[in-house]
Short mmCIF file of C-alpha atoms in Angstrom, two decimals:
data_model
loop_
_atom_site.label_atom_id
_atom_site.label_comp_id
_atom_site.label_asym_id
_atom_site.label_seq_id
_atom_site.Cartn_x
_atom_site.Cartn_y
_atom_site.Cartn_z
CA MET K 1 165.52 145.69 146.91
CA LYS K 2 165.31 149.34 148.02
CA ILE K 3 165.31 152.52 145.98
CA VAL K 4 168.48 154.59 146.46
CA SER K 5 167.75 157.30 143.89
CA LEU K 6 164.93 158.45 141.68
CA GLU K 7 164.85 160.93 138.80
CA MET K 8 161.99 161.75 136.50
CA ALA K 9 160.76 164.35 134.04
CA ASN K 10 157.52 164.99 132.16
CA VAL K 11 155.53 162.33 134.03
CA LYS K 12 151.87 163.27 134.55
CA ARG K 13 152.13 166.54 136.59
CA ILE K 14 155.89 166.29 137.25
CA LYS K 15 158.17 168.61 135.29
CA ALA K 16 161.48 167.49 136.83
CA LEU K 17 162.43 165.82 140.10
CA ARG K 18 165.39 164.15 141.78
CA LEU K 19 165.01 162.26 145.05
CA GLU K 20 167.21 160.07 147.23
CA PRO K 21 164.85 158.26 149.65
CA THR K 22 166.03 157.48 153.16
CA GLU K 23 167.31 153.90 153.38
CA ASN K 24 165.05 152.87 156.27
CA GLY K 25 161.87 154.57 157.42
CA LEU K 26 159.67 157.21 155.84
CA THR K 27 160.39 159.48 152.91
CA ILE K 28 157.45 161.88 152.69
CA ILE K 29 156.67 163.80 149.51
CA GLY K 30 154.62 166.79 150.60
CA GLY K 31 152.73 169.56 148.87
CA LYS K 32 149.31 170.98 148.33
CA ASN K 33 146.62 169.22 146.33
CA GLY K 34 147.14 168.97 142.58
CA GLN K 35 150.87 169.70 142.61
CA GLY K 36 152.09 166.28 141.49
CA LYS K 37 152.75 164.27 144.68
CA THR K 38 150.84 161.18 143.55
CA SER K 39 152.49 161.43 140.12
CA VAL K 40 155.79 160.45 141.76
CA LEU K 41 154.30 157.23 143.16
CA ASP K 42 152.55 156.48 139.87
CA ALA K 43 155.87 156.87 138.03
CA ILE K 44 157.64 154.45 140.40
CA ALA K 45 154.79 151.91 140.12
CA TYR K 46 154.86 152.12 136.31
CA ALA K 47 158.64 151.90 136.05
CA LEU K 48 158.84 148.85 138.29
CA GLY K 49 155.46 147.17 137.87
CA GLY K 50 155.08 147.34 134.12
CA GLU K 51 152.19 148.04 131.82
CA ASN K 52 149.55 146.99 134.35
CA TYR K 53 150.41 150.20 136.21
CA ALA K 54 150.72 152.50 133.20
CA PRO K 55 148.80 155.78 133.73
CA SER K 56 146.10 156.50 131.19
CA SER K 57 147.93 159.73 130.40
CA LEU K 58 151.64 159.36 131.13
CA LYS K 59 153.25 162.42 129.53
CA ARG K 60 152.85 165.80 131.21
CA ASP K 61 150.44 168.12 129.38
CA GLY K 62 152.34 170.70 127.36
CA ALA K 63 155.73 168.98 127.71
CA VAL K 64 158.09 169.21 124.77
CA GLY K 65 160.57 166.56 125.88
CA ASP K 66 159.81 162.85 126.28
CA THR K 67 158.88 161.14 129.50
CA PHE K 68 161.93 160.05 131.50
CA ILE K 69 162.06 157.86 134.61
CA HIS K 70 165.35 156.67 136.15
CA ILE K 71 165.48 154.48 139.28
CA GLU K 72 168.52 152.95 140.95
CA THR K 73 168.24 150.23 143.63
CA ASP K 74 170.59 149.14 146.41
CA ASP K 75 171.26 145.84 144.66
CA GLY K 76 172.72 147.60 141.62
CA LEU K 77 169.73 147.63 139.29
CA VAL K 78 169.17 150.61 137.02
CA ILE K 79 165.60 150.88 135.72
CA GLU K 80 164.76 153.41 133.02
CA ARG K 81 161.73 154.32 130.98
CA LYS K 82 162.36 156.93 128.35
CA GLY K 83 161.66 157.90 124.82
CA LYS K 84 158.43 158.53 123.00
CA ASN K 85 156.95 155.19 124.10
CA ALA K 86 158.63 155.17 127.53
CA ASN K 87 160.40 151.91 126.71
CA LEU K 88 161.76 149.89 129.61
CA THR K 89 165.48 149.20 130.13
CA VAL K 90 166.76 147.22 133.12
CA THR K 91 170.50 146.92 133.74
CA ASP K 92 171.95 144.80 136.55
CA SER K 93 175.13 145.44 138.56
CA THR K 94 177.24 143.60 135.97
CA GLY K 95 175.93 145.73 133.11
CA LYS K 96 173.73 142.95 131.76
CA ARG K 97 170.44 144.00 130.23
CA GLU K 98 167.36 142.49 131.90
CA GLY K 99 163.61 142.98 131.56
CA GLN K 100 160.27 143.04 133.36
CA ARG K 101 160.59 139.39 134.38
CA LEU K 102 163.51 140.23 136.70
CA LEU K 103 161.56 143.10 138.26
CA ASN K 104 158.55 140.86 138.82
CA SER K 105 160.73 138.38 140.71
CA LEU K 106 161.94 141.12 143.04
CA LEU K 107 158.72 143.06 143.52
CA SER K 108 155.79 142.63 145.85
CA LYS K 109 152.66 143.76 144.02
CA LEU K 110 151.29 145.13 147.27
CA ALA K 111 154.45 147.21 147.72
CA ILE K 112 153.59 149.33 144.69
CA ASP K 113 149.84 149.14 145.19
CA LEU K 114 149.39 149.08 148.99
CA PRO K 115 146.16 151.14 148.91
CA LYS K 116 144.54 148.20 147.10
CA PHE K 117 145.14 146.14 150.26
CA LEU K 118 144.28 148.93 152.70
CA ASN K 119 140.97 149.61 150.92
CA ALA K 120 140.04 145.94 150.44
CA ASN K 121 137.16 144.46 152.40
CA ASP K 122 137.73 142.19 155.40
CA LYS K 123 137.49 138.95 153.41
CA GLU K 124 139.93 140.15 150.74
CA LYS K 125 142.48 141.16 153.40
CA ALA K 126 142.12 137.80 155.10
CA ASP K 127 142.48 135.95 151.77
CA ILE K 128 145.74 137.80 151.04
CA LEU K 129 147.16 136.78 154.44
CA LEU K 130 146.05 133.15 154.01
CA GLN K 131 147.61 133.13 150.54
CA ILE K 132 150.93 134.12 152.14
CA LEU K 133 150.63 131.44 154.83
CA GLY K 134 149.60 128.78 152.31
CA ILE K 135 146.78 127.53 154.57
CA GLY K 136 143.80 129.20 152.94
CA ASP K 137 142.18 125.96 151.73
CA GLN K 138 142.69 124.16 155.07
CA LEU K 139 141.36 127.09 157.07
CA ALA K 140 138.39 127.51 154.74
CA ALA K 141 137.50 123.82 155.16
CA ILE K 142 137.62 124.13 158.95
CA ASP K 143 135.55 127.35 158.83
CA ARG K 144 132.94 125.60 156.67
CA ASP K 145 132.84 122.70 159.12
CA ILE K 146 132.45 125.09 162.07
CA LYS K 147 129.65 126.98 160.31
CA ALA K 148 127.83 123.74 159.41
CA LYS K 149 128.05 122.47 162.99
CA TYR K 150 127.04 125.88 164.32
CA ASP K 151 123.99 125.96 162.03
CA GLN K 152 123.09 122.38 163.00
CA ARG K 153 123.52 123.15 166.69
CA ARG K 154 121.38 126.27 166.40
CA ALA K 155 118.60 124.26 164.69
CA VAL K 156 118.79 121.53 167.34
CA GLY K 157 118.71 124.13 170.10
CA GLN K 158 115.68 125.81 168.58
CA LEU K 159 113.83 122.47 168.38
CA ALA K 160 114.78 121.66 171.97
CA ASP K 161 113.50 125.07 173.08
CA GLN K 162 110.23 124.53 171.21
CA LYS K 163 109.67 121.07 172.71
CA GLU K 164 110.55 122.25 176.22
CA LYS K 165 108.16 125.18 175.90
CA ALA K 166 105.41 122.95 174.49
CA ALA K 167 105.93 120.42 177.28
CA ALA K 168 105.93 123.15 179.96
CA ASP K 169 102.59 124.46 178.70
CA MET K 170 100.95 121.01 178.87
CA PRO K 171 98.98 119.88 182.00
CA TRP K 172 100.53 117.43 184.49
CA HIS K 173 98.54 115.26 186.94
CA GLU K 174 100.47 114.10 189.98
CA ASP K 175 97.72 111.68 191.07
CA ALA K 176 97.37 109.98 187.68
CA PRO K 177 98.73 106.41 187.36
CA LYS K 178 101.71 105.77 185.10
CA GLU K 179 99.72 103.67 182.63
CA LYS K 180 96.23 103.89 181.19
CA VAL K 181 93.56 101.69 182.80
CA SER K 182 91.62 99.05 180.85
CA VAL K 183 87.86 99.15 181.43
CA LYS K 184 87.62 95.51 180.33
CA GLU K 185 90.13 94.47 182.96
CA LEU K 186 88.23 96.43 185.60
CA ILE K 187 84.91 94.78 184.62
CA ASP K 188 86.55 91.34 184.56
CA LYS K 189 87.89 91.92 188.08
CA GLN K 190 84.44 93.06 189.18
CA GLN K 191 82.87 89.93 187.70
CA GLU K 192 85.43 87.74 189.46
CA ILE K 193 84.59 89.35 192.81
CA LEU K 194 80.87 89.01 192.17
CA ALA K 195 81.35 85.35 191.27
CA ARG K 196 83.32 84.74 194.46
CA ASN K 197 80.64 86.60 196.44
CA GLY K 198 77.97 84.38 194.87
CA ILE K 199 79.81 81.28 195.98
CA LYS K 200 80.27 82.70 199.45
CA GLU K 201 76.63 83.61 199.63
CA GLU K 202 75.69 80.07 198.64
CA HIS K 203 78.01 78.67 201.31
CA ARG K 204 76.53 80.98 203.87
CA ARG K 205 73.01 79.84 203.05
CA LYS K 206 74.07 76.22 203.22
CA TYR K 207 75.69 76.83 206.57
CA GLU K 208 72.50 78.33 207.95
CA SER K 209 70.47 75.46 206.53
CA ASN K 210 72.74 72.88 208.06
CA LYS K 211 72.57 74.55 211.41
CA ALA K 212 68.75 74.41 211.32
CA GLU K 213 68.79 70.84 210.18
CA LEU K 214 71.17 69.99 212.99
CA LEU K 215 68.80 71.46 215.52
CA ARG K 216 65.87 69.66 213.99
CA VAL K 217 67.41 66.22 214.10
CA SER K 218 69.23 66.60 217.39
CA GLY K 219 66.30 64.91 219.08
CA GLU K 220 66.57 61.97 216.74
CA ILE K 221 69.98 60.96 217.93
CA ASP K 222 69.60 57.22 217.57
CA ARG K 223 68.09 57.39 214.14
CA LEU K 224 70.24 60.14 212.84
CA ARG K 225 73.58 59.69 214.66
CA GLN K 226 75.43 58.99 211.49
CA ARG K 227 73.84 61.97 209.89
CA GLN K 228 74.76 64.10 212.89
CA LYS K 229 78.36 63.08 212.54
CA GLU K 230 78.42 64.04 208.84
CA LEU K 231 76.76 67.32 209.46
CA SER K 232 79.09 68.12 212.31
CA GLU K 233 82.07 67.58 210.00
CA GLU K 234 80.58 69.85 207.38
CA VAL K 235 79.86 72.51 209.95
CA ARG K 236 83.37 72.36 211.34
CA SER K 237 84.90 72.69 207.86
CA ALA K 238 82.66 75.62 206.99
CA GLU K 239 83.44 77.59 210.13
CA SER K 240 86.95 78.49 208.83
CA GLU K 241 85.61 80.22 205.71
CA ASP K 242 85.43 84.05 205.36
CA PHE K 243 81.85 84.99 204.60
CA THR K 244 82.62 88.76 204.37
CA LEU K 245 81.56 90.12 200.97
CA GLU K 246 84.22 92.05 198.95
CA SER K 247 83.40 95.63 197.91
CA THR K 248 83.40 96.66 194.23
CA THR K 249 82.85 100.33 195.02
CA GLU K 250 86.38 101.41 194.03
CA LEU K 251 86.28 99.43 190.81
CA GLU K 252 82.88 100.88 190.00
CA LYS K 253 84.35 104.34 190.54
CA GLN K 254 87.34 103.53 188.30
CA ILE K 255 85.03 102.15 185.63
CA ALA K 256 82.91 105.26 185.76
CA ASN K 257 86.00 107.52 185.51
CA PHE K 258 88.24 105.46 183.23
CA GLU K 259 88.09 107.99 180.32
CA GLU K 260 89.21 110.89 182.53
CA THR K 261 91.94 108.76 184.08
CA ASN K 262 93.23 107.63 180.71
CA ARG K 263 93.18 111.21 179.42
CA ARG K 264 95.41 112.34 182.27
CA VAL K 265 97.73 109.38 181.79
CA ALA K 266 97.99 110.21 178.08
CA GLU K 267 98.84 113.81 178.86
CA ASN K 268 101.53 112.73 181.31
CA GLU K 269 102.96 110.31 178.76
CA ASP K 270 102.99 113.06 176.11
CA ARG K 271 104.74 115.51 178.39
CA THR K 272 107.26 112.90 179.49
CA ARG K 273 108.00 112.05 175.84
CA ARG K 274 108.48 115.74 174.98
CA MET K 275 110.85 116.23 177.90
CA GLU K 276 112.83 113.13 176.89
CA GLU K 277 113.07 114.43 173.31
CA ALA K 278 114.19 117.85 174.58
CA SER K 279 116.77 116.19 176.82
CA ALA K 280 118.11 114.16 173.88
CA MET K 281 118.37 117.31 171.78
CA ARG K 282 120.17 119.08 174.62
CA GLU K 283 122.67 116.25 174.65
CA GLN K 284 123.06 116.62 170.88
CA TYR K 285 123.44 120.40 171.32
CA ASP K 286 126.19 119.90 173.92
CA SER K 287 127.90 117.36 171.67
CA LEU K 288 127.88 119.81 168.75
CA THR K 289 129.23 122.52 171.05
CA ALA K 290 132.14 120.25 171.93
CA GLU K 291 132.74 119.51 168.23
CA ILE K 292 132.71 123.25 167.44
CA GLU K 293 135.21 123.93 170.21
CA ASP K 294 137.40 121.10 168.92
CA ALA K 295 137.26 122.52 165.38
CA ARG K 296 138.11 125.98 166.69
CA ALA K 297 141.05 124.53 168.60
CA LYS K 298 142.31 122.88 165.40
CA ARG K 299 141.86 126.21 163.62
CA LEU K 300 143.88 128.04 166.26
CA ALA K 301 146.55 125.36 166.15
CA LEU K 302 146.75 125.75 162.38
CA LEU K 303 147.30 129.50 162.71
CA ASP K 304 149.60 129.13 165.73
CA GLY K 305 151.87 126.96 163.65
CA ALA K 306 151.92 129.39 160.73
CA ASP K 307 154.78 131.79 160.07
CA LEU K 308 152.80 135.05 160.31
CA PRO K 309 154.08 138.27 158.72
CA LEU K 310 153.40 140.13 161.99
CA PRO K 311 152.99 138.90 165.60
CA GLY K 312 149.33 138.94 166.62
CA LEU K 313 147.93 138.60 163.09
CA SER K 314 145.17 136.05 162.68
CA VAL K 315 142.04 135.29 160.68
CA GLU K 316 138.79 134.81 162.62
CA ASP K 317 135.58 133.88 160.76
CA GLY K 318 137.13 135.16 157.54
CA VAL K 319 138.19 138.51 159.05
CA LEU K 320 141.78 139.76 159.37
CA MET K 321 142.56 140.50 163.05
CA LEU K 322 145.51 142.03 164.91
CA ASN K 323 145.80 141.15 168.60
CA GLY K 324 142.11 140.27 168.66
CA LYS K 325 140.99 143.55 167.04
CA ALA K 326 139.19 143.82 163.70
CA TRP K 327 140.55 146.07 160.96
CA ASP K 328 138.19 148.97 161.66
CA CYS K 329 139.34 148.99 165.30
CA LEU K 330 143.02 149.47 164.39
CA SER K 331 144.73 152.85 164.32
CA GLY K 332 145.94 154.28 161.03
CA SER K 333 149.56 153.46 161.82
CA GLN K 334 148.60 149.89 162.81
CA GLN K 335 146.78 149.43 159.51
CA LEU K 336 149.83 150.63 157.60
CA ILE K 337 152.10 148.32 159.62
CA VAL K 338 149.87 145.33 158.81
CA GLY K 339 149.76 146.25 155.13
CA ALA K 340 153.52 146.81 154.89
CA SER K 341 154.20 143.51 156.73
CA ILE K 342 152.05 141.55 154.33
CA ALA K 343 153.49 143.35 151.29
CA SER K 344 157.01 142.51 152.48
CA ARG K 345 156.11 138.87 153.15
CA LEU K 346 154.58 138.43 149.67
CA ASN K 347 158.10 138.91 148.32
CA PRO K 348 160.90 139.15 150.91
CA ASN K 349 163.19 140.52 148.16
CA CYS K 350 161.15 143.73 148.12
CA LYS K 351 162.00 146.02 151.04
CA PHE K 352 160.01 149.12 150.12
CA VAL K 353 156.37 150.20 149.87
CA LEU K 354 154.56 153.12 148.26
CA ILE K 355 151.74 154.82 150.19
CA ASP K 356 149.55 157.69 149.05
CA LYS K 357 147.62 160.13 151.29
CA LEU K 358 149.58 159.94 154.53
CA GLU K 359 147.77 163.11 155.65
CA GLN K 360 145.25 160.72 157.18
CA LEU K 361 147.78 160.14 159.99
CA ASP K 362 148.73 162.68 162.65
CA LEU K 363 152.39 163.32 163.37
CA ASP K 364 152.49 160.91 166.32
CA SER K 365 151.08 158.11 164.17
CA LEU K 366 153.58 158.94 161.43
CA GLY K 367 156.34 158.69 164.04
CA ASP K 368 155.09 155.28 165.18
CA PHE K 369 155.00 154.03 161.60
CA ASP K 370 158.46 155.46 160.84
CA SER K 371 159.94 153.79 163.95
CA TRP K 372 158.46 150.43 162.97
CA LEU K 373 159.81 150.72 159.41
CA LYS K 374 163.31 151.38 160.74
CA GLU K 375 163.10 148.44 163.14
CA GLN K 376 162.12 146.17 160.23
CA GLY K 377 164.69 147.61 157.82
CA LEU K 378 161.93 148.71 155.41
CA GLN K 379 161.70 151.75 153.20
CA CYS K 380 158.49 153.69 152.55
CA ILE K 381 157.93 156.47 150.02
CA GLY K 382 154.66 158.25 150.68
CA THR K 383 152.73 161.41 149.92
CA ARG K 384 151.08 163.84 152.32
CA VAL K 385 149.09 167.04 151.86
CA SER K 386 151.49 169.15 153.88
CA THR K 387 154.42 171.51 153.53
CA GLY K 388 155.68 170.94 157.08
CA GLY K 389 159.01 169.74 158.38
CA GLU K 390 157.91 166.08 158.33
CA CYS K 391 158.20 166.22 154.52
CA SER K 392 161.45 165.18 152.84
CA ILE K 393 160.57 167.28 149.81
CA VAL K 394 157.62 169.44 148.80
CA ILE K 395 156.18 169.35 145.28
CA GLU K 396 155.01 172.66 143.88
CA ASP K 397 153.77 172.92 140.31
CA GLY K 398 155.50 169.65 139.34
CA GLU K 399 158.90 170.47 140.84
CA ALA K 400 160.53 169.63 144.15
CA GLU K 401 161.58 171.95 146.97
CA VAL K 402 162.79 171.24 150.48
CA PRO K 403 160.32 172.31 153.17
CA ASP K 404 162.26 175.50 153.97
CA GLY K 405 161.96 176.68 150.39
CA THR K 406 165.34 175.60 149.01
CA VAL K 407 164.88 174.45 145.43
CA ILE K 408 166.15 170.93 144.78
CA VAL K 409 165.48 170.95 141.05
CA PRO K 410 165.56 174.57 139.82
CA LYS K 411 162.56 175.79 137.92
CA THR K 412 163.19 176.73 134.32
CA LYS K 413 160.92 178.34 131.81
CA ALA K 414 161.73 175.69 129.25
CA ASP K 415 160.85 172.03 129.68
CA PRO K 416 163.63 170.15 131.51
CA ALA K 417 166.06 168.07 129.57
CA PRO K 418 166.03 164.31 130.01
CA LEU K 419 167.36 163.58 133.44
CA GLY K 420 170.65 162.31 132.10
CA ASP K 421 171.47 166.06 131.85
CA LEU K 422 169.97 167.05 135.22
CA ASP K 423 173.42 167.16 136.81
CA ASP K 424 174.13 170.17 134.61
CA LEU K 425 171.09 172.11 135.91
#
């Protein structure tokens, strides 16, 4: 549906106006402030959109005649609001009377209220796009999962950092043994050595005694031969023994220093435990990073498979993006192109949009937007504070003139007749 002609009288600031918008591209209604430009858009929105778009004060101040709005579309619809209560009449190409329900099926709400989208916050814009794609709930679930994993990963990373820092600040003793020493075990070992030394000392004394006895009885060979033989055997067996006493000096040192040694071992164990905990958390951090990347890949795949209203459109972290740029980084013409694309996709039957305040764009940006509209086969009726050649018509004191001053709807002192009689003016 596109608008092929528009007539109105006594609507807000408009006295009388006739307009045939260009089929594709921009139709700009120009004029100075307060002359009635926005009244034209408000009249179209009310005629097509219904009571939700009714101005608080519809009839022009001081008008004698009733409000009259007449719109014809390229698919043969005739929409009129006229009479004291501006009652709606919709007639299709066969002459059959229709109503607001038919208009609602053909309209995109954004088409007649595009500023609502353009002025929405980032989340609202993204929600509108996701509503069109039908993947809002899926994408929201993935985003929640990504955020939860991100928050968990950040907490794990913070704990790992804390433990690594705490471990790095703790002392480390290279010469400390891996395990704590037991003073009881050291004393037991010392007692064992002392016991063995006692036995050895006893054996040594016996050896010396036997040697003396052997010397003493050597002269009594006949009487003591048997004894000599026994003693000789004992001496020979004793000669193979090690009579060197074992030292307990090192054990005594360890016993004296066991508390210091155990303290250093405990510190090493504590540091090692902290480093192992930090390493485990790093592994958990890396695992969560992989899960986040996997979730993001699923998210991208979900959007890649969607039928987007405009190439390059996406939603990142709840923000509407175009070619990787956020909304506030887009040019004015790019913002309008995004808005018009989404408005058109909301209802493909609707091939026009209404835009107020196009003076925010320079002429080059207007040209870019106009070229895009023509490529897409879309129609745009907009207003601009200007009286230049880019304007299709210029509104002055509620009536329309062409930019060079030629009057389209002649001014009359009296209020204009209902637009059914405008052909006679």
